[in-house]
Structure formats: structure tokens, C-alpha cells
Coordinates of C-alpha atoms in Angstrom, one line a residue:
Chain A
X2 CA -3.8 51.8 22.7
X3 CA -2.4 51.9 26.4
X4 CA -4.6 49.3 28.7
X5 CA -4.0 50.2 32.4
X6 CA -4.9 48.0 35.2
X7 CA -5.1 49.0 38.9
X8 CA -5.0 46.2 41.4
X9 CA -4.7 46.7 45.1
X10 CA -1.6 45.1 46.7
X11 CA -2.0 43.0 49.6
X12 CA 0.8 45.2 51.2
X13 CA -0.7 48.6 50.2
X14 CA -4.4 49.2 51.0
X15 CA -4.2 52.3 49.2
X16 CA -5.0 53.3 45.5
X17 CA -2.2 51.6 43.6
X18 CA 0.0 53.3 41.1
X19 CA 1.1 50.8 37.9
X20 CA 4.1 50.0 39.8
X21 CA 4.4 46.4 40.7
X22 CA 2.7 45.0 43.6
X23 CA 4.7 44.5 46.7
X24 CA 5.7 41.2 47.6
X25 CA 4.2 39.8 50.8
X26 CA 6.5 36.9 51.4
X27 CA 9.8 36.5 49.7
X28 CA 11.5 32.8 48.8
X29 CA 8.4 31.1 50.1
X30 CA 6.2 29.6 47.4
X31 CA 2.5 29.8 48.5
X32 CA 0.5 26.6 48.5
X33 CA -3.0 28.1 49.6
X34 CA -4.7 30.9 51.4
X35 CA -7.6 32.4 52.9
X36 CA -9.8 35.2 54.1
X37 CA -11.6 35.9 57.2
X38 CA -15.2 36.9 56.6
X39 CA -14.3 41.1 56.4
X40 CA -11.1 40.8 54.8
X41 CA -9.3 42.1 58.0
X42 CA -7.3 38.8 57.9
X43 CA -5.3 36.1 55.7
X44 CA -4.1 32.8 56.7
X45 CA -1.4 31.6 54.2
X46 CA 0.4 28.2 53.7
X47 CA 3.4 28.2 52.1
X48 CA 6.5 25.5 51.6
X49 CA 6.3 24.8 55.5
X50 CA 4.9 23.3 58.3
X51 CA 3.7 26.6 59.7
X52 CA 1.0 28.6 58.7
X53 CA 0.8 32.2 59.1
X54 CA -2.3 34.6 59.9
X55 CA -1.7 38.3 58.5
X56 CA -3.7 41.1 60.0
X57 CA -4.8 44.7 58.4
X58 CA -3.1 47.4 60.1
X59 CA -3.6 50.7 60.4
X60 CA -2.2 51.7 57.1
X61 CA -3.8 49.2 55.4
X62 CA -1.0 47.3 55.3
X63 CA -1.3 43.2 56.3
X64 CA 1.3 42.3 59.3
X65 CA 2.1 39.0 60.6
X66 CA -0.2 38.5 63.6
X67 CA 0.3 34.6 64.2
X68 CA 1.8 31.3 63.3
X69 CA 0.1 28.3 63.3
X70 CA 2.6 25.3 64.9
X71 CA 1.5 22.1 64.9
X72 CA 1.9 20.4 61.3
X73 CA 5.0 18.0 60.9
X74 CA 5.0 18.6 57.4
X75 CA 4.3 21.1 54.7
X76 CA 0.8 22.7 54.9
X77 CA -0.6 21.9 51.4
X78 CA -4.1 23.8 51.7
X79 CA -6.0 25.9 54.6
X80 CA -9.5 27.4 54.2
X81 CA -11.2 29.7 56.2
X82 CA -15.2 29.4 57.2
X83 CA -16.4 32.8 57.2
X84 CA -19.5 32.8 59.6
X85 CA -18.4 30.2 62.2
X86 CA -14.9 32.1 61.9
X87 CA -12.5 28.9 62.1
X88 CA -9.8 27.6 60.3
X89 CA -8.9 24.1 58.7
X90 CA -5.3 23.7 57.4
X91 CA -4.1 20.4 56.2
X92 CA -0.8 18.9 55.4
X93 CA 1.6 16.7 54.4
X94 CA 1.9 14.7 57.7
X95 CA -1.5 12.9 56.6
X96 CA -3.3 15.3 59.4
X97 CA -5.7 17.9 59.5
X98 CA -6.4 20.6 62.3
X99 CA -9.6 22.8 63.1
X100 CA -8.5 26.1 64.5
X101 CA -10.7 27.6 67.0
X102 CA -10.1 31.2 68.2
X103 CA -10.5 31.7 72.1
X104 CA -12.2 34.5 72.9
X105 CA -10.3 35.0 76.1
X106 CA -6.9 34.6 75.1
X107 CA -7.2 35.8 71.2
X108 CA -5.2 32.6 70.6
X109 CA -5.9 29.6 67.5
X110 CA -6.6 26.6 69.7
X111 CA -5.8 23.3 67.0
X112 CA -8.3 20.7 66.8
X113 CA -7.0 17.1 65.7
X114 CA -8.9 15.5 62.7
X115 CA -9.0 12.0 62.4
X116 CA -8.4 11.6 58.5
X117 CA -7.6 8.0 58.6
X118 CA -5.3 8.2 55.3
X119 CA -1.8 6.8 54.8
X120 CA -0.9 9.7 52.1
X121 CA -0.5 13.7 52.2
X122 CA -3.6 15.7 52.5
X123 CA -3.5 17.7 49.3
X124 CA -6.8 20.1 49.7
X125 CA -9.6 21.0 52.0
X126 CA -13.1 23.1 51.7
X127 CA -15.4 23.9 54.3
X128 CA -19.0 23.1 53.0
X129 CA -21.2 26.1 52.3
X130 CA -23.3 25.4 55.7
X131 CA -19.6 25.1 57.2
X132 CA -20.8 22.2 59.6
X133 CA -18.2 19.6 57.7
X134 CA -15.1 20.1 55.2
X135 CA -14.0 17.8 52.5
X136 CA -9.9 16.8 52.1
X137 CA -8.4 15.4 49.5
X138 CA -5.6 13.1 49.8
X139 CA -2.6 11.3 47.9
X140 CA -4.2 7.9 49.3
X141 CA -7.0 8.2 46.6
X142 CA -9.7 9.0 48.6
X143 CA -12.2 12.0 49.9
X144 CA -12.3 12.8 53.7
X145 CA -15.4 14.3 54.6
X146 CA -15.4 15.6 58.2
X147 CA -17.8 16.2 60.8
X148 CA -17.9 17.1 64.4
X149 CA -18.2 14.5 67.1
X150 CA -19.2 16.5 70.2
X151 CA -19.3 12.9 72.6
X152 CA -15.6 12.8 72.2
X153 CA -14.7 16.2 71.2
X154 CA -12.9 16.0 67.7
X155 CA -13.8 15.3 64.3
X156 CA -14.0 12.1 62.7
X157 CA -14.4 11.5 59.0
X158 CA -15.9 9.1 56.5
X159 CA -14.5 8.3 53.4
X160 CA -14.9 8.3 49.6
X161 CA -13.4 5.9 47.8
X162 CA -14.5 3.9 44.7
X163 CA -14.1 4.8 41.8
X164 CA -10.9 7.3 42.5
X165 CA -7.9 6.1 41.7
X166 CA -5.5 8.5 41.7
X167 CA -4.5 11.3 44.1
X168 CA -7.4 14.4 44.6
X169 CA -6.3 17.6 43.6
X170 CA -9.5 19.4 44.3
X171 CA -12.9 19.6 46.0
X172 CA -15.8 21.9 45.7
X173 CA -18.9 22.1 47.6
X174 CA -22.4 22.3 45.9
X175 CA -24.2 25.3 47.4
X176 CA -26.7 22.4 49.1
X177 CA -24.1 21.6 51.3
X178 CA -24.6 17.7 50.4
X179 CA -23.1 17.3 46.9
X180 CA -19.5 17.6 46.3
X181 CA -17.0 17.7 43.1
X182 CA -13.9 16.4 43.0
X183 CA -11.3 16.5 40.3
X184 CA -8.2 14.1 40.8
X185 CA -4.9 12.8 39.1
X186 CA -7.1 9.8 37.0
X187 CA -7.9 12.5 34.8
X188 CA -11.3 12.4 36.0
X189 CA -13.5 14.9 37.5
X190 CA -16.6 13.3 39.6
X191 CA -19.8 14.8 41.3
X192 CA -20.7 12.4 44.3
X193 CA -23.4 12.7 47.3
X194 CA -22.2 13.5 50.6
X195 CA -25.5 13.3 52.2
X196 CA -24.7 12.5 56.1
X197 CA -27.5 11.2 57.8
X198 CA -25.2 12.0 61.4
X199 CA -26.0 15.7 60.1
X200 CA -29.4 14.9 59.8
X201 CA -28.9 15.8 56.2
X202 CA -32.2 16.3 54.3
X203 CA -30.9 15.8 51.0
X204 CA -33.5 16.5 47.8
X205 CA -33.5 15.3 44.2
X206 CA -31.9 17.7 41.3
X207 CA -30.1 16.9 38.1
X208 CA -27.0 16.5 39.6
X209 CA -28.8 13.6 42.1
X210 CA -32.1 12.9 39.8
X211 CA -32.8 10.0 42.9
X212 CA -32.2 10.4 46.9
X213 CA -28.4 9.1 47.1
X214 CA -26.3 7.6 50.3
X215 CA -23.1 9.3 51.2
X216 CA -20.2 8.3 48.7
X217 CA -22.4 7.5 45.8
X218 CA -21.3 8.5 42.4
X219 CA -23.7 10.8 40.3
X220 CA -21.7 11.2 37.5
X221 CA -18.2 11.0 36.1
X222 CA -16.4 13.2 33.5
X223 CA -13.5 12.6 31.4
X224 CA -12.2 14.5 28.9
X225 CA -8.8 14.2 27.2
X226 CA -5.8 13.3 29.3
X227 CA -4.9 15.9 32.0
X228 CA -4.9 16.0 35.7
X229 CA -7.6 18.0 36.9
X230 CA -6.4 20.7 38.9
X231 CA -9.1 22.7 39.8
X232 CA -13.0 22.2 40.0
X233 CA -16.2 24.6 40.7
X234 CA -19.5 25.0 40.6
X235 CA -21.0 28.3 39.7
X236 CA -22.6 30.1 42.0
X237 CA -26.2 29.0 41.6
X238 CA -24.6 25.3 41.7
X239 CA -26.2 24.8 37.9
X240 CA -22.8 24.2 36.0
X241 CA -19.6 23.2 36.8
X242 CA -16.4 23.7 35.3
X243 CA -12.8 22.2 35.5
X244 CA -9.4 22.8 34.7
X245 CA -7.0 20.0 33.4
X246 CA -3.5 19.8 33.0
X247 CA -4.0 19.3 29.1
X248 CA -4.5 23.2 29.0
X249 CA -7.9 22.7 28.8
X250 CA -11.1 24.2 30.6
X251 CA -14.0 22.2 30.8
X252 CA -17.9 23.6 31.9
X253 CA -21.2 21.6 32.1
X254 CA -24.6 22.2 32.9
X255 CA -26.3 20.1 35.1
X256 CA -29.1 20.2 32.8
X257 CA -27.4 18.4 29.9
X258 CA -24.4 16.4 31.5
X259 CA -23.5 14.6 28.3
X260 CA -22.4 17.8 26.9
X261 CA -19.2 18.8 28.3
X262 CA -18.2 22.5 26.7
X263 CA -14.0 22.1 26.3
X264 CA -11.9 25.2 25.7
X265 CA -8.7 23.6 24.0
X266 CA -6.5 27.0 25.1
X267 CA -3.1 27.8 23.8
X268 CA -2.3 28.6 27.3
X269 CA 0.2 26.6 29.5
X270 CA -1.9 24.5 31.8
X271 CA -4.0 26.5 34.5
X272 CA -4.2 25.1 38.2
X273 CA -7.1 26.9 40.0
X274 CA -10.4 28.6 38.6
X275 CA -13.3 30.9 40.4
X276 CA -16.9 31.7 38.8
X277 CA -17.3 35.5 39.1
X278 CA -20.9 35.2 38.0
X279 CA -23.0 32.8 36.5
X280 CA -21.7 33.5 33.0
X281 CA -18.1 34.2 33.6
X282 CA -15.2 32.6 35.4
X283 CA -11.4 33.3 35.9
X284 CA -8.9 30.6 35.6
X285 CA -5.0 31.0 36.3
X286 CA -2.2 28.8 36.4
X287 CA 1.3 28.2 35.0
X288 CA 0.9 31.3 32.6
X289 CA 1.6 33.5 35.8
X290 CA -1.9 35.5 34.9
X291 CA -5.5 35.0 35.8
X292 CA -7.4 34.6 32.1
X293 CA -11.3 35.4 31.9
X294 CA -13.9 32.8 30.0
X295 CA -17.4 33.5 29.3
X296 CA -19.8 31.3 29.6
X297 CA -23.4 31.3 27.3
X298 CA -25.8 28.2 26.8
X299 CA -24.3 27.2 23.6
X300 CA -20.8 27.9 24.1
X301 CA -17.9 28.5 26.3
X302 CA -15.1 31.2 25.1
X303 CA -11.9 32.6 26.3
X304 CA -12.5 36.2 27.1
X305 CA -9.4 37.8 27.7
X306 CA -5.8 38.3 29.8
X307 CA -6.9 40.1 32.7
X308 CA -3.1 40.9 33.5
X309 CA -1.8 43.8 31.3
X310 CA 0.9 46.1 32.4
X311 CA 1.7 49.3 31.6
X312 CA 5.2 49.7 29.8
X313 CA 7.5 51.5 31.7
X314 CA 7.4 55.2 30.6
X315 CA 11.3 55.1 31.2
X316 CA 11.6 52.9 28.1
X317 CA 9.8 55.3 26.1
X318 CA 12.1 58.2 27.1
X319 CA 15.3 56.1 26.4
X320 CA 18.0 57.7 24.6
X321 CA 19.4 56.4 21.7
X322 CA 22.7 56.1 23.3
X323 CA 20.9 54.3 25.9
X324 CA 19.0 52.0 23.9
X325 CA 22.5 50.5 22.3
X326 CA 23.9 50.0 26.0
X327 CA 21.1 48.0 26.6
X328 CA 21.3 45.8 23.6
X329 CA 25.0 45.6 24.3
X330 CA 24.7 44.4 27.8
X331 CA 21.8 41.8 27.0
X332 CA 22.8 40.9 23.7
X333 CA 19.3 40.4 22.4
X334 CA 16.7 42.4 20.3
X335 CA 14.6 42.4 23.3
X336 CA 14.5 41.5 27.2
X337 CA 12.9 38.1 26.3
X338 CA 13.2 36.9 30.0
X339 CA 11.3 39.6 31.8
X340 CA 8.0 38.5 32.3
X341 CA 5.1 41.2 31.9
X342 CA 2.4 39.7 34.2
X343 CA 2.3 40.6 37.9
X344 CA 2.9 37.1 39.1
X345 CA 6.2 36.0 38.1
X346 CA 5.3 31.9 39.3
X347 CA 2.4 29.8 38.7
X348 CA -0.8 30.5 40.2
X349 CA -1.7 28.1 42.7
X350 CA -5.1 29.5 44.4
X351 CA -7.8 32.0 43.6
X352 CA -10.4 33.5 46.2
X353 CA -13.4 35.5 45.9
X354 CA -12.5 38.4 48.2
X355 CA -15.7 40.4 47.9
X356 CA -19.0 40.4 45.9
X357 CA -22.2 42.1 45.1
X358 CA -25.4 41.2 43.8
X359 CA -24.3 37.4 43.4
X360 CA -21.0 38.6 41.2
X361 CA -17.6 38.8 42.9
X362 CA -16.2 42.2 42.6
X363 CA -12.6 41.3 44.2
X364 CA -10.8 38.4 43.7
X365 CA -7.1 37.3 45.0
X366 CA -4.5 35.0 43.8
X367 CA -1.6 33.7 45.5
X368 CA 1.3 31.5 43.9
X369 CA 5.0 29.8 43.8
X370 CA 6.4 33.4 43.7
X371 CA 5.1 34.3 47.2
X372 CA 3.1 36.9 46.2
X373 CA -0.7 37.5 47.1
X374 CA -2.2 40.0 44.8
X375 CA -6.0 41.5 45.0
X376 CA -7.5 42.2 41.8
X377 CA -10.5 44.9 41.5
X378 CA -12.7 43.5 39.1
X379 CA -14.6 46.5 38.0
X380 CA -11.0 48.5 37.4
X381 CA -10.1 45.4 35.0
X382 CA -13.7 45.8 33.1
X383 CA -13.1 49.2 32.3
X384 CA -9.2 48.6 32.0
X385 CA -9.9 46.2 29.0
X386 CA -12.1 47.2 26.2
X387 CA -15.2 45.2 25.4
X388 CA -14.4 43.2 28.3
X389 CA -17.9 41.5 29.7
X390 CA -18.5 39.6 33.0
Chain B
X237 CA 39.4 -30.3 64.3
X238 CA 38.0 -27.0 65.1
X239 CA 34.3 -28.4 65.7
X240 CA 33.2 -25.8 63.1
X241 CA 31.9 -27.1 59.8
X242 CA 33.5 -24.8 57.6
X243 CA 32.0 -26.4 54.8
X244 CA 28.0 -26.0 55.5
X245 CA 26.1 -23.6 54.2
X246 CA 28.9 -22.1 52.2
X247 CA 32.4 -22.8 51.4
X248 CA 34.8 -20.2 52.7
X249 CA 34.9 -17.4 50.0
X250 CA 32.1 -18.9 48.2
X251 CA 29.1 -16.6 47.6
X252 CA 25.5 -17.4 48.9
X253 CA 23.8 -19.6 46.9
X254 CA 20.9 -17.6 46.5
X255 CA 22.5 -15.0 44.5
X256 CA 23.1 -17.0 41.9
X257 CA 19.2 -16.7 40.7
X258 CA 18.6 -13.2 40.0
X259 CA 15.4 -14.1 38.3
X260 CA 13.4 -11.9 41.7
X261 CA 14.8 -9.0 40.1
X262 CA 13.0 -9.2 36.4
X263 CA 9.7 -9.4 38.5
X264 CA 7.1 -6.7 37.8
X265 CA 6.4 -5.6 41.3
X266 CA 3.8 -3.0 40.1
X267 CA 1.7 -6.0 38.5
X268 CA 0.9 -7.0 42.0
X269 CA -0.2 -3.8 43.3
X270 CA -3.9 -4.0 43.5
X271 CA -3.8 -0.3 43.6
X272 CA -2.1 0.0 40.6
X273 CA -3.4 2.6 38.5
X274 CA -4.6 1.0 34.6
X275 CA -5.6 3.3 31.7
X276 CA -9.5 2.9 30.9
X277 CA -9.9 0.0 28.0
X278 CA -8.2 1.6 25.0
X279 CA -10.6 1.7 21.9
X280 CA -9.3 1.9 18.5
X281 CA -9.9 5.2 16.8
X282 CA -9.8 4.6 13.8
X283 CA -9.4 0.6 12.2
X284 CA -7.5 -0.6 9.5
X285 CA -9.2 0.0 6.6
X286 CA -10.0 3.7 7.7
X287 CA -6.3 4.3 7.6
X288 CA -5.7 2.5 4.4
X289 CA -8.8 4.6 2.8
X290 CA -7.4 7.9 3.9
X291 CA -3.5 7.3 2.5
X292 CA -5.4 6.4 -0.8
X293 CA -7.3 9.3 -1.1
X294 CA -4.5 11.7 0.2
X295 CA -2.3 10.6 -2.1
X296 CA -5.0 11.5 -4.9
X297 CA -5.2 14.9 -3.4
X298 CA -1.7 15.1 -3.6
X299 CA -1.8 14.1 -7.2
X300 CA -4.2 16.9 -7.9
X301 CA -2.1 19.5 -5.9
X302 CA -4.7 19.8 -3.3
X303 CA -2.4 20.1 -0.6
X304 CA -4.5 22.1 1.9
X305 CA -7.3 19.7 1.3
X306 CA -5.3 16.5 1.7
X307 CA -3.5 18.2 5.0
X308 CA -6.8 18.4 6.4
X309 CA -7.9 15.2 5.7
X310 CA -4.9 13.5 6.7
X311 CA -4.9 14.9 10.0
X312 CA -8.7 13.7 10.4
X313 CA -9.4 11.0 13.2
X314 CA -5.7 9.7 13.8
X315 CA -5.3 6.0 15.4
X316 CA -4.6 7.2 18.9
X317 CA -3.3 4.0 21.1
X318 CA -4.2 1.7 18.2
X319 CA -3.0 -1.6 19.3
X320 CA -1.2 -2.2 15.8
X321 CA 1.8 0.1 15.2
X322 CA 2.1 -0.8 11.6
X323 CA -1.6 1.1 11.5
X324 CA -0.2 4.2 13.4
X325 CA 3.0 3.6 11.5
X326 CA 0.9 4.5 8.0
X327 CA -0.8 6.7 9.0
X328 CA 2.1 8.7 10.3
X329 CA 3.5 8.3 6.7
X330 CA 0.3 10.0 5.3
X331 CA 0.7 12.8 7.4
X332 CA 4.7 13.0 6.2
X333 CA 4.0 12.7 2.8
X334 CA 1.5 15.6 2.9
X335 CA 3.9 18.0 4.9
X336 CA 6.6 17.0 2.8
X337 CA 4.7 18.3 -0.6
X338 CA 4.1 21.8 0.8
X339 CA 6.2 25.0 -0.6
X340 CA 7.5 26.7 2.3
X341 CA 5.3 29.8 1.7
X342 CA 1.9 28.2 1.7
X343 CA 2.7 26.6 5.1
X344 CA 1.3 29.6 7.0
X345 CA -2.0 30.0 5.5
X346 CA -2.8 26.4 5.6
X347 CA -1.8 26.0 9.2
X348 CA -4.2 29.0 9.6
X349 CA -7.0 27.5 8.1
X350 CA -6.8 24.7 10.4
X351 CA -9.2 23.8 13.1
X352 CA -7.9 23.5 17.2
X353 CA -8.5 19.7 16.8
X354 CA -6.4 19.6 13.7
X355 CA -3.5 21.7 15.1
X356 CA -3.1 19.3 18.1
X357 CA -3.0 16.3 15.4
X358 CA -0.3 18.2 13.6
X359 CA 1.6 19.1 16.7
X360 CA 1.4 15.3 17.9
X361 CA 2.9 14.2 14.2
X362 CA 5.3 16.9 14.3
X363 CA 6.8 15.4 17.5
X364 CA 6.4 11.8 16.5
X365 CA 8.8 13.0 13.4
X366 CA 11.3 14.6 15.6
X367 CA 11.6 11.2 17.3
X368 CA 11.2 8.9 13.9
X369 CA 12.7 11.2 11.3
X370 CA 15.5 13.3 12.9
X371 CA 17.1 13.9 9.6
X372 CA 14.2 15.7 8.4
X373 CA 14.2 18.2 11.5
X374 CA 14.3 21.4 9.3
X375 CA 11.2 21.0 7.9
X376 CA 9.3 19.9 10.9
X377 CA 10.5 22.5 12.5
X378 CA 9.4 25.0 10.4
X379 CA 5.6 23.4 10.6
X380 CA 6.3 23.6 14.4
X381 CA 6.6 27.1 14.6
X382 CA 3.4 27.6 12.1
X383 CA 1.4 25.4 14.6
X384 CA 2.8 26.9 17.9
X385 CA 2.0 30.7 16.1
X386 CA -1.6 28.6 15.8
X387 CA -1.9 26.7 18.4
X388 CA 0.3 28.2 21.2
X389 CA 2.0 26.2 24.1
X390 CA -1.2 24.6 25.1
X391 CA -0.9 22.4 21.6
X392 CA 2.5 21.5 22.6
X393 CA 1.1 20.2 26.3
X394 CA -1.5 18.2 24.9
X395 CA 0.8 16.4 23.1
X396 CA 2.9 15.8 26.4
X397 CA -0.2 14.8 28.4
X398 CA -1.4 12.1 25.8
X399 CA -1.4 8.6 26.9
X400 CA -2.3 7.1 24.1
X401 CA 0.1 8.4 21.2
X402 CA -0.3 8.5 17.4

């Protein structure tokens, strides 16, 4: 059976044929990306200290609009707060900046964030209420930052114990005062980040059965041996999933925190994940391809590989002569080095682009190949038989 | 005379006395680093007795030519990170004795019937085999091919990230 897959490439806002999507950046691995609320703009960080903002133009094509120049080292992570329309970037120069759009000039104004770390920042995410953000770093601590209007800068509070190695990923719980942290010490942890400075009024929940102050370790998960590359709460916050460098995918429910569902996959390790609904998530990483996982109350199962390319028609119509010529050229029985995925290098970031009825209908991935690809969930569903999300 | 004491602290052409002792070069500086990462306390997954019992049971099964059962048993509960290397060595030899006993056409089905955890353990022992018994690489490679078919790249990755080791 021929399985088709339509995906909207970032540079073509039009219906795609099954051609390879166009690359937005060439020779620049993308470390992270974030769209604004209406998907008209996207901020992208790459291997340099400059961060680029692309704006969707008339033809639906994204073109370079602004460059944010403030960092001195490569920018490792970016995030765009959809409602307050602020961008936060963090970099290897141990700094983070919050960028505010000046209404009069249309320019992005940077505001320094005092992280107080002595190693590179690795990951940053705005909280759901956008009043704070968390920055992970190689300093083995998490900086939770909030704005201090008195001095007009962002200050941070640290969560240090018992994190023992570089933090690779952070995710906020929908309640705005719980955090999940994945790090290189092979652990995934949930902390309380209730800030009295911001008048938080936390409530107890299965994640936090007793009201706990900022920085309290609520639960620690240790599965197998890999660095925890990505961690995400489910949309309701009732479940937590993480992907690890031992090629495993792990899910736990807040109602039964002693039972972690682990899938030891046959793939190369995943680097990031995204919940599409309460019962499914997509993980992507070193196999250059998003994979779907289905979650039920008693099980987590690998669902399907979401990137299936239609074989090139030309190969079917090849004459016998051309086939032998090709064999002769390559000296192989098949072109084994050809990649059959849209991304040709590791996918490092995956974001929800559009949701409807609590389910993600569109998501975007970016990777070390410099590509940014948008995937339509409905198209994937119809293309792959038996796919349920 | 020149007024310069040419003999203190060194005679001309003599190296500084400090370099005579190179003990400082063997100091483990990481041991003094208070932020040094230490693995969680190792627990013995399998005691000496269990490994010995398993060795005997596997031998019995092999004598009855119940190779598939022997394989499944041999791959149970390996002594990961065991402090006593002879325990690890004994379990390794148990596994290798099973691999040796298989006829080539039976390997495919045997690996197919393994659980994902068992395939991971098999993979760990295969890689140990590559290092310890390179002369038997040919047969290990055959098993490796079947194990990859079942466990994929993920099973190889899990061998590489395993900090305790078989």
C-alpha cells in the first residue's frame, strides 16, 4: 500500500505535494523554535549567538524579519509567551534575556535576567500564566525567574537540591506552580515552585499532597540509565511523560506514582516529546522522525512512525538500463545511505502549533538539519491506517 | 667574586628539586570535587548463590537439549554491577555455554521468543563477548544480527548507556 503524507512546509503556506519540504535555513542546526500566538511569526535559535524572527509574508512564506543580537554565546533555547507576547532566550553565555516588543518602534527590547549561574543555560520555558519562566543550566540548578518592577529586571530563585548534573529539560504543570525537570543525572523530578513573591496560592493535589514551599522535591523518578532529554505533563497535568537517552519512553500517572510505564523502544533515543491529547503523545529525536505513542490506563504502547515518504514515482518507471546504471554507479543493491524521513538529522524541538477541543491538530518540529517542519495531525491520521490519537 | 651565590637554591644546570617528586601527578583531583557525580549506591541484583544455581540449572537443561528454555533462564536477572567480578564471570560463562549449544537455524526463533528485557540482556552479553572472546566473534555476530532484528538500535543503545554492566 502506498501511504501518503501531506505536511505543510514552513516556507510554503500552500497545499503540499509529497515533495521534500523546503529548508528554511541551510547549514545551521536549529537548537529551538517557538511560534507566536497566531503562528504569524516564529523565533528560531541556531548554533550562533543571534536569534532570528521570521514573519509570515503575503505568499504564506516565512521570511527573515528581525535578528535579536544581545547574547555572546550560542543561544540554546527560546520560548514565546503567546498572550503577553514576550520572548525569552537563554544562551551559553550564562545569561537570559526577556524581549518586549516596543509598540512605537516595532523593535524587540531586551531586558537582562539575573540567572546567577556559572555554567551555560540549556533550556527555558514560560509558565502557563506567563508571569515567570524556568531556566535549566549546566550549573546543576534550575532558575525560576520573575519580574522585579522596583529594579526593572528579572530576578531568579534557585532550585538546586538534589539535582546533580546538567538540566536538559523543564516542563510546567498547568497549575503554574509545579515543575518537572529532566537532567543528566538520569532522573526526572517534580518540584514545587510556589512563589510567595508572586502571591501564589497553591492547592494540594496528588503531585503535592502537602503544601510545600518553593524548591521542595515532590517526587523523583529514576528509570534505567539515560539522560532525560525531554519531559512533559499531559494537557490536564494528571500524567507525566519523559524520554531518555536509553531509548526509552516513560509515563507515570499522578494517582499511582510508584508505577512507571516504560517502553524500551527499538529506535535511537528521543530528544523531545509533545502530548497530542490526554491519551497520546509524539516523541522525536535521533531517528529524525516523529513517533506516536498511545497511552491507556494500564499501558503505554508504541503507535506508529509518523513520517512515511511516498516512494519516488521515477523509481518505478526506471528502465532496466537505468537501473543497472544506478547499480553500477553506487555499487550497492540499494541506495542504503538515502534517508527516507523529512528531517535528515536529529529533531531537537517539537511544539504544538494549533489545538482544537483540547487536542493538538498541528505541531512543528525543528532539528539539527536546519529544517522546521509543520505536521498536520488530521492528514497523518487519514494517511496511516489504524492510527488513533 | 661576583656576589651572586651561584649555588643557591640550584647549582647551574640543575633542575628545581620540586620536580624530583612527581607524586602530585597521581593525585585524583576529582575525589576532592564536592560536586562530583556519584552513582547511586549499587545494589547487587543477583547473589552468588543465585548465579551458581542458575549455572547448574542451565547445564541440566542443555543436557536435555532444551536450548530455548536454557536461553531464557540464562538471561534472567543478571548480576549487574556486582562487586565480585567472578560472579559476573560465572554468569557470563553460563550465557555463553547456551549460545554455543544452539544450532544456527534455531537461533532466529529463539531470539524471536525473547521478551524485550531478555533481548537487552542478551545484547549486553554479546558485547561482553566481543571484548572477552574476540575469537568467537563470528558466532556472536550471528546472534547480534538476530538480536538487532528483534530489539533494534534501542537495544544496542541500552548496552552503551548501561553504567553497571554485566
